[in-house]
Amino acid sequence: MAVDLSLSWLGLEMESPLYNASGVMCRLREELDAVAASAAGALITKSCTLEAREGNPEPRYFSTPMGSINSMGLPNQGYPYYFQYAAEYDYSTGKPLFVSLSGMSLQDNLTMLQALDDLQLPCLPEVNLSCPNVPGKPQLGYDFAATAAALCAISRVYARPFGVKLPPYFDVAHFTQMAEVLNACENLRFVTCINSIGNGLVVDMDSESAVIKPKGGLGGLGGAYVLPTALANVREFSRLLDHKYVIGCGGIDSGAEAFMHILCGATAVQIGTCLHEEGVGAFSRIQSELSDIMEAKGYHALTDFRGKLKTL
Ligand code: HRO
């Protein structure tokens, strides 16, 4: 029996659980079109702000054999560009479109969500609570009270289903506290775990220098560096959230890591660093590796193993 990678969630049908992580191949219309034309099961835009932004000075992305560090600083075309893309997008392709929002303030997020609500499009917003790279702006997801207030305010202006992109958490008490905050918001229907691990530092031995320019070299880590942290966050939020979906992101560069994320409870998974390095061919490769793994294990559908991690 052939392996079936399709999934159905929030009324969306996807042929594959893989899509791009916000920030990679999604700043420009052409990049989004390339993801849509690939084997990806969905696509998401770059996090947008009210006004277009150039982002931080370069170099602002660097990859190593273990992953990546970035301090892009939210370069984007401004929300009208992505909303226009969402208005013109061909939803009949069967690939859901997610729009990532990362206002510089709660009011900016509310303004954008109100505008999105007015358009009544079939795309879904993922509100980024975790950008680590805007100098002077802490990640909202690390402030539980501010996150609770933001979710409350968002629900007042946007009564439709939405999701949030969370930073990684590292303490069991924080998983519990954040889950309580998230569970209190009814129309929050999915959480994406994790954004990059904020404010890492990669050092070049030869030049004895940081490898990226912004913030003295501090930036968000992605790729293999973050896989165990991402899996822990997916697993814990899958256990702790009521009737919400968890989307896995972090350290997926083959079918094996996609399998692990789904085993830990991810409904779908996003590819960041690997997509940046390899391009859209990563989707078909990872998809066929995931199919091979499932076939070898005798699994026919994602539901055969989703969330079924064994513990000792
Ligand atoms: O643009 C960025 O610097 C950026 C964003 Cl918004 C984010 O959410 N995560 C990240 O690693 N980089």
PDB file of C-alpha atoms and ligand atoms in Angstrom:
ATOM      1  CA  MET A   1       0.000   0.000   0.000  1.00  0.00           C
ATOM      2  CA  ALA A   2       1.390   3.400  -1.002  1.00  0.00           C
ATOM      3  CA  VAL A   3       2.329   5.912   1.682  1.00  0.00           C
ATOM      4  CA  ASP A   4      -0.077   8.843   2.013  1.00  0.00           C
ATOM      5  CA  LEU A   5       1.450  12.125   3.211  1.00  0.00           C
ATOM      6  CA  SER A   6      -1.763  14.134   3.054  1.00  0.00           C
ATOM      7  CA  LEU A   7      -3.300  15.875   6.027  1.00  0.00           C
ATOM      8  CA  SER A   8      -6.437  17.716   6.896  1.00  0.00           C
ATOM      9  CA  TRP A   9      -6.590  20.366   9.605  1.00  0.00           C
ATOM     10  CA  LEU A  10      -8.556  23.543  10.279  1.00  0.00           C
ATOM     11  CA  GLY A  11     -10.596  22.725   7.198  1.00  0.00           C
ATOM     12  CA  LEU A  12      -7.439  22.820   5.078  1.00  0.00           C
ATOM     13  CA  GLU A  13      -6.336  19.927   2.907  1.00  0.00           C
ATOM     14  CA  MET A  14      -2.611  19.505   2.237  1.00  0.00           C
ATOM     15  CA  GLU A  15      -0.944  16.922   0.018  1.00  0.00           C
ATOM     16  CA  SER A  16       2.274  17.123   2.037  1.00  0.00           C
ATOM     17  CA  PRO A  17       3.085  18.285   5.586  1.00  0.00           C
ATOM     18  CA  LEU A  18       6.145  20.277   4.459  1.00  0.00           C
ATOM     19  CA  TYR A  19       6.269  24.003   3.809  1.00  0.00           C
ATOM     20  CA  ASN A  20       8.678  26.899   4.178  1.00  0.00           C
ATOM     21  CA  ALA A  21       9.483  28.526   7.506  1.00  0.00           C
ATOM     22  CA  SER A  22       8.600  32.202   7.491  1.00  0.00           C
ATOM     23  CA  GLY A  23      11.697  34.164   6.503  1.00  0.00           C
ATOM     24  CA  VAL A  24      12.953  31.751   3.873  1.00  0.00           C
ATOM     25  CA  MET A  25      11.957  32.084   0.221  1.00  0.00           C
ATOM     26  CA  CYS A  26       9.010  34.287   1.002  1.00  0.00           C
ATOM     27  CA  ARG A  27      10.008  37.945   0.931  1.00  0.00           C
ATOM     28  CA  LEU A  28       9.176  38.458  -2.732  1.00  0.00           C
ATOM     29  CA  ARG A  29       6.255  37.307  -4.850  1.00  0.00           C
ATOM     30  CA  GLU A  30       8.637  35.330  -7.118  1.00  0.00           C
ATOM     31  CA  GLU A  31       9.991  33.360  -4.150  1.00  0.00           C
ATOM     32  CA  LEU A  32       6.487  32.600  -2.886  1.00  0.00           C
ATOM     33  CA  ASP A  33       5.502  31.475  -6.382  1.00  0.00           C
ATOM     34  CA  ALA A  34       8.526  29.149  -6.445  1.00  0.00           C
ATOM     35  CA  VAL A  35       7.457  27.553  -3.144  1.00  0.00           C
ATOM     36  CA  ALA A  36       3.898  27.225  -4.467  1.00  0.00           C
ATOM     37  CA  ALA A  37       5.215  25.532  -7.621  1.00  0.00           C
ATOM     38  CA  SER A  38       7.391  23.101  -5.616  1.00  0.00           C
ATOM     39  CA  ALA A  39       6.427  19.923  -3.754  1.00  0.00           C
ATOM     40  CA  ALA A  40       5.632  21.999  -0.624  1.00  0.00           C
ATOM     41  CA  GLY A  41       2.180  21.384   0.829  1.00  0.00           C
ATOM     42  CA  ALA A  42       1.583  25.048   1.735  1.00  0.00           C
ATOM     43  CA  LEU A  43       3.426  28.372   1.882  1.00  0.00           C
ATOM     44  CA  ILE A  44       3.925  31.227   4.294  1.00  0.00           C
ATOM     45  CA  THR A  45       5.049  34.810   3.710  1.00  0.00           C
ATOM     46  CA  LYS A  46       7.877  36.684   5.387  1.00  0.00           C
ATOM     47  CA  SER A  47       6.760  38.343   8.611  1.00  0.00           C
ATOM     48  CA  CYS A  48       5.500  41.760   7.636  1.00  0.00           C
ATOM     49  CA  THR A  49       5.308  45.132   9.302  1.00  0.00           C
ATOM     50  CA  LEU A  50       3.165  48.204   8.612  1.00  0.00           C
ATOM     51  CA  GLU A  51       5.906  49.845   6.551  1.00  0.00           C
ATOM     52  CA  ALA A  52       8.462  48.163   4.287  1.00  0.00           C
ATOM     53  CA  ARG A  53      11.828  47.594   5.996  1.00  0.00           C
ATOM     54  CA  GLU A  54      15.360  47.182   4.669  1.00  0.00           C
ATOM     55  CA  GLY A  55      16.344  45.168   7.743  1.00  0.00           C
ATOM     56  CA  ASN A  56      19.735  45.057   9.463  1.00  0.00           C
ATOM     57  CA  PRO A  57      23.106  45.737   7.828  1.00  0.00           C
ATOM     58  CA  GLU A  58      24.902  42.867   6.054  1.00  0.00           C
ATOM     59  CA  PRO A  59      26.389  40.373   6.562  1.00  0.00           C
ATOM     60  CA  ARG A  60      23.281  39.237   8.433  1.00  0.00           C
ATOM     61  CA  TYR A  61      23.042  35.508   7.618  1.00  0.00           C
ATOM     62  CA  PHE A  62      25.769  32.891   7.921  1.00  0.00           C
ATOM     63  CA  SER A  63      25.628  29.124   7.624  1.00  0.00           C
ATOM     64  CA  THR A  64      27.908  26.568   9.266  1.00  0.00           C
ATOM     65  CA  PRO A  65      27.982  22.755   9.026  1.00  0.00           C
ATOM     66  CA  MET A  66      25.645  22.716  12.061  1.00  0.00           C
ATOM     67  CA  GLY A  67      23.098  25.269  10.966  1.00  0.00           C
ATOM     68  CA  SER A  68      22.700  28.996  10.602  1.00  0.00           C
ATOM     69  CA  ILE A  69      22.778  32.280  12.442  1.00  0.00           C
ATOM     70  CA  ASN A  70      20.768  35.264  11.258  1.00  0.00           C
ATOM     71  CA  SER A  71      19.975  38.784  12.232  1.00  0.00           C
ATOM     72  CA  MET A  72      17.960  39.842   9.222  1.00  0.00           C
ATOM     73  CA  GLY A  73      16.011  42.469  11.158  1.00  0.00           C
ATOM     74  CA  LEU A  74      12.612  41.896   9.546  1.00  0.00           C
ATOM     75  CA  PRO A  75      13.359  42.989   5.983  1.00  0.00           C
ATOM     76  CA  ASN A  76       9.995  42.939   4.204  1.00  0.00           C
ATOM     77  CA  GLN A  77       7.900  44.755   1.636  1.00  0.00           C
ATOM     78  CA  GLY A  78       5.267  46.034   4.073  1.00  0.00           C
ATOM     79  CA  TYR A  79       1.938  44.351   4.728  1.00  0.00           C
ATOM     80  CA  PRO A  80      -0.022  45.661   1.699  1.00  0.00           C
ATOM     81  CA  TYR A  81       2.390  43.754  -0.582  1.00  0.00           C
ATOM     82  CA  TYR A  82       1.673  40.405   1.125  1.00  0.00           C
ATOM     83  CA  PHE A  83      -2.058  41.082   1.448  1.00  0.00           C
ATOM     84  CA  GLN A  84      -2.143  41.846  -2.272  1.00  0.00           C
ATOM     85  CA  TYR A  85      -0.356  38.528  -2.885  1.00  0.00           C
ATOM     86  CA  ALA A  86      -2.945  36.805  -0.672  1.00  0.00           C
ATOM     87  CA  ALA A  87      -5.782  38.501  -2.560  1.00  0.00           C
ATOM     88  CA  GLU A  88      -4.428  37.314  -5.921  1.00  0.00           C
ATOM     89  CA  TYR A  89      -3.309  33.851  -4.762  1.00  0.00           C
ATOM     90  CA  ASP A  90      -4.951  30.886  -6.464  1.00  0.00           C
ATOM     91  CA  TYR A  91      -6.367  28.956  -3.509  1.00  0.00           C
ATOM     92  CA  SER A  92      -7.708  26.278  -5.859  1.00  0.00           C
ATOM     93  CA  THR A  93      -4.137  24.894  -6.143  1.00  0.00           C
ATOM     94  CA  GLY A  94      -4.886  23.165  -2.838  1.00  0.00           C
ATOM     95  CA  LYS A  95      -1.854  24.717  -1.102  1.00  0.00           C
ATOM     96  CA  PRO A  96      -2.939  26.816   1.869  1.00  0.00           C
ATOM     97  CA  LEU A  97      -1.380  30.254   2.230  1.00  0.00           C
ATOM     98  CA  PHE A  98      -0.297  31.582   5.614  1.00  0.00           C
ATOM     99  CA  VAL A  99       0.548  35.247   6.153  1.00  0.00           C
ATOM    100  CA  SER A 100       3.084  36.003   8.866  1.00  0.00           C
ATOM    101  CA  LEU A 101       2.661  39.279  10.775  1.00  0.00           C
ATOM    102  CA  SER A 102       5.232  40.883  13.036  1.00  0.00           C
ATOM    103  CA  GLY A 103       4.197  44.424  13.836  1.00  0.00           C
ATOM    104  CA  MET A 104       6.591  46.678  15.716  1.00  0.00           C
ATOM    105  CA  SER A 105       3.870  47.081  18.356  1.00  0.00           C
ATOM    106  CA  LEU A 106       0.637  45.388  19.380  1.00  0.00           C
ATOM    107  CA  GLN A 107      -1.276  48.223  17.740  1.00  0.00           C
ATOM    108  CA  ASP A 108       0.532  47.545  14.454  1.00  0.00           C
ATOM    109  CA  ASN A 109      -0.479  43.874  14.650  1.00  0.00           C
ATOM    110  CA  LEU A 110      -4.080  44.867  15.368  1.00  0.00           C
ATOM    111  CA  THR A 111      -4.088  47.274  12.427  1.00  0.00           C
ATOM    112  CA  MET A 112      -2.827  44.551  10.086  1.00  0.00           C
ATOM    113  CA  LEU A 113      -5.228  41.928  11.432  1.00  0.00           C
ATOM    114  CA  GLN A 114      -8.156  44.310  11.075  1.00  0.00           C
ATOM    115  CA  ALA A 115      -7.128  44.936   7.454  1.00  0.00           C
ATOM    116  CA  LEU A 116      -6.820  41.187   6.841  1.00  0.00           C
ATOM    117  CA  ASP A 117     -10.210  40.578   8.401  1.00  0.00           C
ATOM    118  CA  ASP A 118     -11.743  43.194   6.110  1.00  0.00           C
ATOM    119  CA  LEU A 119     -10.434  41.292   3.074  1.00  0.00           C
ATOM    120  CA  GLN A 120     -12.144  38.021   4.169  1.00  0.00           C
ATOM    121  CA  LEU A 121      -9.545  35.892   2.371  1.00  0.00           C
ATOM    122  CA  PRO A 122      -9.083  32.159   2.901  1.00  0.00           C
ATOM    123  CA  CYS A 123      -5.484  32.619   4.117  1.00  0.00           C
ATOM    124  CA  LEU A 124      -4.515  32.204   7.778  1.00  0.00           C
ATOM    125  CA  PRO A 125      -2.393  34.605   9.838  1.00  0.00           C
ATOM    126  CA  GLU A 126       0.590  33.404  11.874  1.00  0.00           C
ATOM    127  CA  VAL A 127       1.428  36.184  14.327  1.00  0.00           C
ATOM    128  CA  ASN A 128       5.138  36.225  15.070  1.00  0.00           C
ATOM    129  CA  LEU A 129       5.645  36.660  18.819  1.00  0.00           C
ATOM    130  CA  SER A 130       9.301  35.825  18.654  1.00  0.00           C
ATOM    131  CA  CYS A 131      11.496  37.860  16.306  1.00  0.00           C
ATOM    132  CA  PRO A 132      14.857  37.965  18.121  1.00  0.00           C
ATOM    133  CA  ASN A 133      16.574  40.447  15.848  1.00  0.00           C
ATOM    134  CA  VAL A 134      15.118  43.927  16.147  1.00  0.00           C
ATOM    135  CA  PRO A 135      17.562  45.943  18.267  1.00  0.00           C
ATOM    136  CA  GLY A 136      15.838  47.205  21.407  1.00  0.00           C
ATOM    137  CA  LYS A 137      12.716  45.015  20.983  1.00  0.00           C
ATOM    138  CA  PRO A 138      12.485  41.985  23.286  1.00  0.00           C
ATOM    139  CA  GLN A 139      10.638  38.884  22.081  1.00  0.00           C
ATOM    140  CA  LEU A 140       7.005  39.200  23.170  1.00  0.00           C
ATOM    141  CA  GLY A 141       6.696  35.431  23.666  1.00  0.00           C
ATOM    142  CA  TYR A 142       9.033  35.635  26.656  1.00  0.00           C
ATOM    143  CA  ASP A 143       6.645  38.009  28.441  1.00  0.00           C
ATOM    144  CA  PHE A 144       3.685  35.856  29.496  1.00  0.00           C
ATOM    145  CA  ALA A 145       1.480  38.702  30.712  1.00  0.00           C
ATOM    146  CA  ALA A 146       2.096  40.769  27.556  1.00  0.00           C
ATOM    147  CA  THR A 147       1.380  37.699  25.400  1.00  0.00           C
ATOM    148  CA  ALA A 148      -1.900  37.092  27.248  1.00  0.00           C
ATOM    149  CA  ALA A 149      -2.901  40.732  26.738  1.00  0.00           C
ATOM    150  CA  ALA A 150      -1.898  40.601  23.055  1.00  0.00           C
ATOM    151  CA  LEU A 151      -3.924  37.432  22.402  1.00  0.00           C
ATOM    152  CA  CYS A 152      -6.930  38.981  24.105  1.00  0.00           C
ATOM    153  CA  ALA A 153      -6.642  42.150  22.021  1.00  0.00           C
ATOM    154  CA  ILE A 154      -6.096  40.150  18.826  1.00  0.00           C
ATOM    155  CA  SER A 155      -9.212  38.062  19.482  1.00  0.00           C
ATOM    156  CA  ARG A 156     -11.240  41.244  19.832  1.00  0.00           C
ATOM    157  CA  VAL A 157     -10.297  42.522  16.356  1.00  0.00           C
ATOM    158  CA  TYR A 158      -9.831  39.180  14.612  1.00  0.00           C
ATOM    159  CA  ALA A 159     -12.499  36.620  15.444  1.00  0.00           C
ATOM    160  CA  ARG A 160     -11.327  34.055  12.882  1.00  0.00           C
ATOM    161  CA  PRO A 161      -8.781  31.237  13.456  1.00  0.00           C
ATOM    162  CA  PHE A 162      -5.167  32.351  13.721  1.00  0.00           C
ATOM    163  CA  GLY A 163      -1.799  31.037  14.865  1.00  0.00           C
ATOM    164  CA  VAL A 164       1.308  32.280  16.622  1.00  0.00           C
ATOM    165  CA  LYS A 165       5.006  31.644  16.102  1.00  0.00           C
ATOM    166  CA  LEU A 166       6.612  30.993  19.455  1.00  0.00           C
ATOM    167  CA  PRO A 167      10.167  31.369  20.647  1.00  0.00           C
ATOM    168  CA  PRO A 168      11.787  28.275  22.139  1.00  0.00           C
ATOM    169  CA  TYR A 169      11.206  27.715  25.865  1.00  0.00           C
ATOM    170  CA  PHE A 170      13.747  25.951  28.044  1.00  0.00           C
ATOM    171  CA  ASP A 171      12.035  25.413  31.369  1.00  0.00           C
ATOM    172  CA  VAL A 172       9.134  23.134  32.242  1.00  0.00           C
ATOM    173  CA  ALA A 173       7.513  25.932  34.255  1.00  0.00           C
ATOM    174  CA  HIS A 174       7.590  28.122  31.147  1.00  0.00           C
ATOM    175  CA  PHE A 175       5.955  25.443  28.976  1.00  0.00           C
ATOM    176  CA  THR A 176       3.167  25.207  31.530  1.00  0.00           C
ATOM    177  CA  GLN A 177       2.699  28.949  31.933  1.00  0.00           C
ATOM    178  CA  MET A 178       2.702  29.649  28.210  1.00  0.00           C
ATOM    179  CA  ALA A 179       0.328  26.744  27.528  1.00  0.00           C
ATOM    180  CA  GLU A 180      -2.103  28.242  30.051  1.00  0.00           C
ATOM    181  CA  VAL A 181      -1.929  31.595  28.273  1.00  0.00           C
ATOM    182  CA  LEU A 182      -2.465  29.973  24.862  1.00  0.00           C
ATOM    183  CA  ASN A 183      -5.281  27.710  26.050  1.00  0.00           C
ATOM    184  CA  ALA A 184      -7.203  30.758  27.245  1.00  0.00           C
ATOM    185  CA  CYS A 185      -7.523  32.044  23.679  1.00  0.00           C
ATOM    186  CA  GLU A 186     -10.231  30.163  21.815  1.00  0.00           C
ATOM    187  CA  ASN A 187      -9.611  31.292  18.260  1.00  0.00           C
ATOM    188  CA  LEU A 188      -5.886  30.734  18.545  1.00  0.00           C
ATOM    189  CA  ARG A 189      -5.903  27.442  16.642  1.00  0.00           C
ATOM    190  CA  PHE A 190      -2.255  26.679  15.953  1.00  0.00           C
ATOM    191  CA  VAL A 191       1.190  27.401  17.337  1.00  0.00           C
ATOM    192  CA  THR A 192       4.420  27.110  15.409  1.00  0.00           C
ATOM    193  CA  CYS A 193       7.354  25.848  17.477  1.00  0.00           C
ATOM    194  CA  ILE A 194      10.042  27.157  17.247  1.00  0.00           C
ATOM    195  CA  ASN A 195      11.462  30.416  15.993  1.00  0.00           C
ATOM    196  CA  SER A 196      15.259  30.543  15.958  1.00  0.00           C
ATOM    197  CA  ILE A 197      17.077  30.252  19.306  1.00  0.00           C
ATOM    198  CA  GLY A 198      17.675  33.934  19.899  1.00  0.00           C
ATOM    199  CA  ASN A 199      20.965  35.693  20.440  1.00  0.00           C
ATOM    200  CA  GLY A 200      23.486  32.968  19.773  1.00  0.00           C
ATOM    201  CA  LEU A 201      27.016  33.873  18.717  1.00  0.00           C
ATOM    202  CA  VAL A 202      29.037  32.120  16.015  1.00  0.00           C
ATOM    203  CA  VAL A 203      32.764  32.864  16.018  1.00  0.00           C
ATOM    204  CA  ASP A 204      35.193  32.444  13.136  1.00  0.00           C
ATOM    205  CA  MET A 205      38.479  30.989  14.426  1.00  0.00           C
ATOM    206  CA  ASP A 206      40.717  32.359  11.685  1.00  0.00           C
ATOM    207  CA  SER A 207      39.547  35.947  11.763  1.00  0.00           C
ATOM    208  CA  GLU A 208      38.718  35.791  15.499  1.00  0.00           C
ATOM    209  CA  SER A 209      35.524  37.599  14.600  1.00  0.00           C
ATOM    210  CA  ALA A 210      31.778  37.340  14.820  1.00  0.00           C
ATOM    211  CA  VAL A 211      30.325  36.218  11.454  1.00  0.00           C
ATOM    212  CA  ILE A 212      27.365  38.597  11.189  1.00  0.00           C
ATOM    213  CA  LYS A 213      27.357  42.347  11.654  1.00  0.00           C
ATOM    214  CA  PRO A 214      24.220  43.347  13.593  1.00  0.00           C
ATOM    215  CA  LYS A 215      24.094  43.363  17.403  1.00  0.00           C
ATOM    216  CA  GLY A 216      27.811  42.643  17.811  1.00  0.00           C
ATOM    217  CA  GLY A 217      27.358  39.272  16.090  1.00  0.00           C
ATOM    218  CA  LEU A 218      24.345  38.019  18.086  1.00  0.00           C
ATOM    219  CA  GLY A 219      21.653  36.322  16.048  1.00  0.00           C
ATOM    220  CA  GLY A 220      19.011  33.599  15.888  1.00  0.00           C
ATOM    221  CA  LEU A 221      20.236  30.020  15.505  1.00  0.00           C
ATOM    222  CA  GLY A 222      18.603  27.562  13.130  1.00  0.00           C
ATOM    223  CA  GLY A 223      19.340  24.169  11.628  1.00  0.00           C
ATOM    224  CA  ALA A 224      20.867  21.189  13.434  1.00  0.00           C
ATOM    225  CA  TYR A 225      21.837  23.383  16.421  1.00  0.00           C
ATOM    226  CA  VAL A 226      18.176  23.686  17.370  1.00  0.00           C
ATOM    227  CA  LEU A 227      16.614  20.282  16.586  1.00  0.00           C
ATOM    228  CA  PRO A 228      16.393  18.876  20.158  1.00  0.00           C
ATOM    229  CA  THR A 229      15.018  22.179  21.473  1.00  0.00           C
ATOM    230  CA  ALA A 230      12.465  22.293  18.673  1.00  0.00           C
ATOM    231  CA  LEU A 231      11.371  18.699  19.319  1.00  0.00           C
ATOM    232  CA  ALA A 232      10.978  19.366  23.045  1.00  0.00           C
ATOM    233  CA  ASN A 233       8.813  22.418  22.352  1.00  0.00           C
ATOM    234  CA  VAL A 234       6.670  20.554  19.812  1.00  0.00           C
ATOM    235  CA  ARG A 235       6.249  17.651  22.199  1.00  0.00           C
ATOM    236  CA  GLU A 236       5.420  19.721  25.278  1.00  0.00           C
ATOM    237  CA  PHE A 237       2.972  22.051  23.550  1.00  0.00           C
ATOM    238  CA  SER A 238       1.311  19.085  21.820  1.00  0.00           C
ATOM    239  CA  ARG A 239       0.737  17.571  25.264  1.00  0.00           C
ATOM    240  CA  LEU A 240      -0.322  20.766  27.001  1.00  0.00           C
ATOM    241  CA  LEU A 241      -2.545  22.527  24.465  1.00  0.00           C
ATOM    242  CA  ASP A 242      -6.260  21.769  24.183  1.00  0.00           C
ATOM    243  CA  HIS A 243      -7.669  21.436  20.676  1.00  0.00           C
ATOM    244  CA  LYS A 244      -4.844  23.369  19.039  1.00  0.00           C
ATOM    245  CA  TYR A 245      -2.447  22.264  16.348  1.00  0.00           C
ATOM    246  CA  VAL A 246       1.324  22.417  16.685  1.00  0.00           C
ATOM    247  CA  ILE A 247       3.435  23.112  13.604  1.00  0.00           C
ATOM    248  CA  GLY A 248       7.036  21.958  13.920  1.00  0.00           C
ATOM    249  CA  CYS A 249       9.955  24.088  12.798  1.00  0.00           C
ATOM    250  CA  GLY A 250      13.633  23.679  13.550  1.00  0.00           C
ATOM    251  CA  GLY A 251      16.426  21.457  12.355  1.00  0.00           C
ATOM    252  CA  ILE A 252      14.629  19.550   9.616  1.00  0.00           C
ATOM    253  CA  ASP A 253      16.974  18.699   6.789  1.00  0.00           C
ATOM    254  CA  SER A 254      15.908  15.191   5.903  1.00  0.00           C
ATOM    255  CA  GLY A 255      12.951  12.875   6.177  1.00  0.00           C
ATOM    256  CA  ALA A 256      14.256  11.660   9.556  1.00  0.00           C
ATOM    257  CA  GLU A 257      13.845  15.030  11.298  1.00  0.00           C
ATOM    258  CA  ALA A 258      10.449  15.571   9.667  1.00  0.00           C
ATOM    259  CA  PHE A 259       9.432  12.156  11.023  1.00  0.00           C
ATOM    260  CA  MET A 260      10.710  13.071  14.516  1.00  0.00           C
ATOM    261  CA  HIS A 261       8.736  16.336  14.577  1.00  0.00           C
ATOM    262  CA  ILE A 262       5.538  14.527  13.590  1.00  0.00           C
ATOM    263  CA  LEU A 263       6.233  11.729  16.091  1.00  0.00           C
ATOM    264  CA  CYS A 264       6.503  14.475  18.752  1.00  0.00           C
ATOM    265  CA  GLY A 265       3.074  15.773  17.725  1.00  0.00           C
ATOM    266  CA  ALA A 266       3.558  18.176  14.819  1.00  0.00           C
ATOM    267  CA  THR A 267       0.647  18.361  12.406  1.00  0.00           C
ATOM    268  CA  ALA A 268       2.821  19.888   9.670  1.00  0.00           C
ATOM    269  CA  VAL A 269       6.438  20.990   9.537  1.00  0.00           C
ATOM    270  CA  GLN A 270       8.282  24.016   8.219  1.00  0.00           C
ATOM    271  CA  ILE A 271      11.731  24.000   6.628  1.00  0.00           C
ATOM    272  CA  GLY A 272      14.013  27.000   7.219  1.00  0.00           C
ATOM    273  CA  THR A 273      17.808  26.717   7.120  1.00  0.00           C
ATOM    274  CA  CYS A 274      17.781  23.664   4.831  1.00  0.00           C
ATOM    275  CA  LEU A 275      15.507  25.440   2.354  1.00  0.00           C
ATOM    276  CA  HIS A 276      17.770  28.482   2.435  1.00  0.00           C
ATOM    277  CA  GLU A 277      20.796  26.310   1.627  1.00  0.00           C
ATOM    278  CA  GLU A 278      19.255  23.873  -0.845  1.00  0.00           C
ATOM    279  CA  GLY A 279      16.372  25.701  -2.503  1.00  0.00           C
ATOM    280  CA  VAL A 280      12.903  24.331  -3.226  1.00  0.00           C
ATOM    281  CA  GLY A 281      14.263  20.921  -4.315  1.00  0.00           C
ATOM    282  CA  ALA A 282      14.495  20.254  -0.554  1.00  0.00           C
ATOM    283  CA  PHE A 283      10.720  19.695  -0.432  1.00  0.00           C
ATOM    284  CA  SER A 284      10.616  16.785  -2.885  1.00  0.00           C
ATOM    285  CA  ARG A 285      13.775  15.234  -1.415  1.00  0.00           C
ATOM    286  CA  ILE A 286      12.558  15.391   2.207  1.00  0.00           C
ATOM    287  CA  GLN A 287       9.103  14.236   1.158  1.00  0.00           C
ATOM    288  CA  SER A 288      10.477  11.148  -0.581  1.00  0.00           C
ATOM    289  CA  GLU A 289      12.781  10.402   2.373  1.00  0.00           C
ATOM    290  CA  LEU A 290       9.824  10.688   4.745  1.00  0.00           C
ATOM    291  CA  SER A 291       7.795   8.323   2.534  1.00  0.00           C
ATOM    292  CA  ASP A 292      10.660   5.807   2.515  1.00  0.00           C
ATOM    293  CA  ILE A 293      10.948   5.930   6.306  1.00  0.00           C
ATOM    294  CA  MET A 294       7.205   5.435   6.725  1.00  0.00           C
ATOM    295  CA  GLU A 295       7.159   2.574   4.261  1.00  0.00           C
ATOM    296  CA  ALA A 296      10.094   0.846   5.992  1.00  0.00           C
ATOM    297  CA  LYS A 297       8.269   1.176   9.314  1.00  0.00           C
ATOM    298  CA  GLY A 298       4.964  -0.026   7.906  1.00  0.00           C
ATOM    299  CA  TYR A 299       3.161   3.305   8.358  1.00  0.00           C
ATOM    300  CA  HIS A 300       0.695   4.338   5.666  1.00  0.00           C
ATOM    301  CA  ALA A 301      -0.466   7.722   6.955  1.00  0.00           C
ATOM    302  CA  LEU A 302       0.881  10.506   9.167  1.00  0.00           C
ATOM    303  CA  THR A 303      -1.820   9.734  11.715  1.00  0.00           C
ATOM    304  CA  ASP A 304      -0.280   6.269  12.207  1.00  0.00           C
ATOM    305  CA  PHE A 305       2.586   7.823  14.200  1.00  0.00           C
ATOM    306  CA  ARG A 306       1.765  11.470  14.887  1.00  0.00           C
ATOM    307  CA  GLY A 307       2.249  12.269  18.587  1.00  0.00           C
ATOM    308  CA  LYS A 308       3.128   8.673  19.407  1.00  0.00           C
ATOM    309  CA  LEU A 309       6.594   9.304  20.811  1.00  0.00           C
ATOM    310  CA  LYS A 310       7.502   6.602  23.346  1.00  0.00           C
ATOM    311  CA  THR A 311       9.127   7.591  26.604  1.00  0.00           C
ATOM    312  CA  LEU A 312      11.189   5.330  28.823  1.00  0.00           C
TER     313      LEU A 312
HETATM  314  O1  HRO B   1      13.875  38.926  10.174  1.00  0.00           O
HETATM  315  C1  HRO B   1      14.493  38.360  11.103  1.00  0.00           C
HETATM  316  O2  HRO B   1      15.570  38.767  11.534  1.00  0.00           O
HETATM  317  C2  HRO B   1      13.946  37.170  11.765  1.00  0.00           C
HETATM  318  C3  HRO B   1      12.647  37.046  12.187  1.00  0.00           C
HETATM  319 CL1  HRO B   1      11.465  38.233  11.856  1.00  0.00          CL
HETATM  320  C4  HRO B   1      12.253  35.925  12.943  1.00  0.00           C
HETATM  321  O3  HRO B   1      11.100  35.770  13.377  1.00  0.00           O
HETATM  322  N1  HRO B   1      13.185  34.990  13.208  1.00  0.00           N
HETATM  323  C5  HRO B   1      14.461  35.089  12.771  1.00  0.00           C
HETATM  324  O4  HRO B   1      15.291  34.197  13.051  1.00  0.00           O
HETATM  325  N2  HRO B   1      14.822  36.189  12.051  1.00  0.00           N
END
